[in-house]
Coordinates of C-alpha atoms in Angstrom, one line a residue:
M629 CA 0.0 0.0 0.0
Y630 CA 2.8 2.4 0.8
Q631 CA 3.9 2.3 -2.9
L632 CA 0.6 3.9 -3.8
K633 CA 1.3 7.0 -1.7
P634 CA 2.7 9.2 -4.5
A635 CA -0.4 8.8 -6.6
F636 CA -2.7 9.4 -3.6
Q637 CA -0.7 12.6 -2.8
R638 CA -1.2 13.9 -6.3
L639 CA -4.9 13.5 -6.0
L640 CA -4.9 15.3 -2.6
T641 CA -2.7 18.3 -3.8
P642 CA -5.7 20.6 -4.6
L643 CA -7.2 19.9 -1.2
M644 CA -3.9 20.5 0.5
R645 CA -3.6 23.9 -1.1
G646 CA -7.2 24.8 -0.2
L647 CA -6.7 23.8 3.5
R648 CA -3.5 25.8 3.7
S649 CA -5.2 28.9 2.2
M650 CA -7.7 28.5 5.0
G651 CA -4.9 28.7 7.6
M652 CA -4.7 25.0 8.5
T653 CA -1.3 23.8 9.7
P654 CA 0.3 20.3 9.4
N655 CA 0.1 19.8 13.2
Q656 CA -3.6 20.7 13.2
L657 CA -4.2 18.0 10.5
T658 CA -2.3 15.5 12.6
L659 CA -4.4 16.3 15.7
L660 CA -7.6 15.9 13.6
A661 CA -6.4 12.5 12.5
I662 CA -5.9 11.5 16.2
L663 CA -9.3 12.8 17.2
L664 CA -10.9 11.0 14.2
S665 CA -9.3 7.7 15.3
A666 CA -10.7 8.2 18.8
F667 CA -14.1 8.7 17.3
M668 CA -13.7 5.6 15.1
G669 CA -12.9 3.6 18.2
F670 CA -15.9 5.0 20.0
S671 CA -18.0 4.0 17.0
I672 CA -16.9 0.4 17.3
W673 CA -18.2 0.5 20.9
L674 CA -21.4 2.2 19.7
H675 CA -22.0 -0.5 17.0
T676 CA -22.8 -3.0 19.9
R677 CA -25.9 -0.9 20.4
H678 CA -26.6 0.5 16.9
F679 CA -25.0 -1.8 14.4
A680 CA -24.7 0.8 11.6
W681 CA -22.0 2.7 13.6
I682 CA -19.5 0.1 12.3
L683 CA -19.5 1.8 8.9
V684 CA -17.7 4.8 10.5
V685 CA -14.6 2.6 10.5
P686 CA -14.0 2.1 6.8
I687 CA -15.1 5.6 6.0
G688 CA -13.0 7.0 8.9
Y689 CA -9.9 5.1 7.8
F690 CA -10.1 6.6 4.3
I691 CA -10.3 10.1 5.8
R692 CA -7.5 9.3 8.3
M693 CA -5.1 8.2 5.6
A694 CA -5.9 11.4 3.7
L695 CA -5.2 13.5 6.7
N696 CA -1.9 11.6 7.4
A697 CA -0.8 12.2 3.8
L698 CA -1.9 15.9 3.8
D699 CA 0.0 16.8 6.9
G700 CA 3.3 15.6 5.4
M701 CA 2.6 17.1 2.1
M702 CA 1.8 20.5 3.6
A703 CA 4.8 20.4 5.9
T704 CA 7.1 19.7 2.9
T705 CA 5.5 22.0 0.4
Y706 CA 5.3 25.0 2.7
E707 CA 8.5 24.2 4.6
M708 CA 6.6 23.8 7.9
Q709 CA 8.5 20.8 9.2
S710 CA 9.1 20.9 12.9
K711 CA 10.3 18.7 15.8
T712 CA 6.8 19.0 17.3
G713 CA 5.3 17.8 14.1
Q714 CA 7.6 14.7 14.1
V715 CA 6.7 13.9 17.7
L716 CA 3.0 14.3 16.9
N717 CA 3.2 12.1 13.8
E718 CA 4.9 9.3 15.6
L719 CA 2.8 9.4 18.8
G720 CA -0.3 10.0 16.8
D721 CA 0.2 6.9 14.8
V722 CA 0.6 4.8 17.9
L723 CA -2.3 6.4 19.7
S724 CA -4.6 6.2 16.6
D725 CA -3.8 2.5 16.2
A726 CA -4.6 1.8 19.9
C727 CA -7.8 3.8 19.7
I728 CA -9.1 1.7 16.8
I729 CA -7.6 -1.7 17.4
L730 CA -8.4 -2.2 21.1
P731 CA -12.2 -1.6 20.7
M732 CA -12.2 -4.4 18.1
A733 CA -12.3 -6.8 21.1
L734 CA -16.0 -5.9 21.3
I735 CA -16.7 -7.6 17.9
P736 CA -18.4 -11.0 18.6
G737 CA -16.0 -13.9 18.3
N738 CA -12.9 -11.7 19.2
N739 CA -11.1 -11.6 22.5
L740 CA -9.2 -8.9 24.4
W741 CA -6.0 -11.0 24.7
L742 CA -5.5 -11.3 20.9
T743 CA -6.6 -7.7 20.3
S744 CA -4.1 -6.5 22.9
V745 CA -1.3 -8.5 21.2
I746 CA -2.1 -6.9 17.9
A747 CA -2.2 -3.4 19.4
L748 CA 1.2 -4.1 20.9
L749 CA 2.7 -5.5 17.7
A750 CA 1.4 -2.5 15.8
M751 CA 3.1 -0.2 18.3
L752 CA 6.4 -2.2 18.0
N753 CA 6.2 -2.0 14.3
E754 CA 6.1 1.8 14.4
F755 CA 8.8 1.9 17.0
A756 CA 11.0 -0.3 14.7
G757 CA 10.5 2.2 11.9
V758 CA 11.7 5.1 14.1
L759 CA 14.6 3.1 15.6
A760 CA 15.7 2.0 12.1
G761 CA 15.6 5.6 11.1
N762 CA 17.8 6.7 13.9
I763 CA 20.3 4.1 12.9
S764 CA 20.3 4.6 9.1
G765 CA 19.1 8.2 8.9
T766 CA 15.9 7.2 7.0
R767 CA 12.6 6.4 8.7
R768 CA 11.6 2.9 7.6
Y769 CA 8.0 2.2 6.3
D770 CA 8.6 -1.4 5.0
G771 CA 5.8 -3.8 4.8
P772 CA 4.1 -6.1 4.4
M773 CA 1.9 -4.7 7.3
G774 CA 2.5 -1.0 7.6
K775 CA 0.0 1.6 8.7
S776 CA -1.9 1.8 5.4
D777 CA -2.0 -2.0 5.2
R778 CA -3.6 -2.3 8.6
A779 CA -6.1 0.4 7.7
L780 CA -7.0 -1.5 4.5
M781 CA -7.5 -4.9 6.4
I782 CA -9.5 -3.5 9.3
G783 CA -11.5 -1.1 7.2
F784 CA -12.4 -3.8 4.6
F785 CA -13.3 -6.3 7.4
C786 CA -15.6 -3.8 9.0
L787 CA -17.3 -3.0 5.6
I788 CA -17.9 -6.7 4.9
Y789 CA -19.0 -7.3 8.6
F790 CA -21.6 -4.6 8.1
F791 CA -23.2 -6.4 5.2
F792 CA -22.6 -9.9 6.6
P793 CA -22.6 -9.8 10.5
S794 CA -22.3 -13.6 10.7
I795 CA -18.6 -13.3 9.7
S796 CA -17.7 -11.6 13.0
G797 CA -15.8 -14.7 14.1
W798 CA -13.4 -14.3 11.2
I799 CA -11.8 -11.4 13.1
V800 CA -9.7 -13.9 15.0
Y801 CA -8.2 -15.3 11.7
L802 CA -7.7 -11.8 10.4
F803 CA -5.8 -10.7 13.6
C804 CA -3.7 -13.9 13.6
A805 CA -2.7 -13.1 10.0
M806 CA -2.1 -9.5 10.8
G807 CA 0.1 -10.5 13.8
I808 CA 2.3 -12.7 11.6
L809 CA 2.6 -9.9 9.0
L810 CA 3.4 -7.3 11.7
I811 CA 6.2 -9.4 13.1
W812 CA 7.5 -9.8 9.5
S813 CA 7.3 -6.0 8.9
T814 CA 9.1 -5.3 12.1
I815 CA 11.9 -7.6 11.3
N816 CA 12.1 -6.1 7.8
R817 CA 12.4 -2.6 9.1
L818 CA 15.1 -3.4 11.6
Q819 CA 17.1 -5.4 9.1
K820 CA 17.0 -2.7 6.5
G821 CA 17.8 -0.1 9.1
I822 CA 21.1 -1.8 10.2
K823 CA 22.3 -2.6 6.7

């Protein structure tokens, strides 16, 4: 998924210019993405009462990925990079993942133990990217289970789950596969960072 980023950014360029003309900053976009992720997690909880709320997740993931791309584009285009922005980006990714992944334990057939392991592996994966960057000088985003890949898998599952609620138990198999791919991604990032 990360390889598709340049094409996605080109599509977002007019929106980025419009947001900047309104006075938006990269850090504000990052904070919006974190708040959106918290709302997505809340929506997963709400779906246990009103099932349609689960649709917020795939829609929210698309918006979150756009916001994540826009903040970096804006910072680069308008030379607004900052250390605060770097911290917000890294912490924001970890917090956003936790906000969305942990409430997935509420989906019938899932369990808190497995969900917690996936949240931890996602955090370690991002940490490995930062650590490899400190060693090699380049932040690593290697897959096969980066941030955008996780978004695609969870978002797609929630979309299918909305139309076919009986597949809820498949979340266990999805998370097991995601866990294996997260470990693979983490090893990839560390190996490429120390080469």
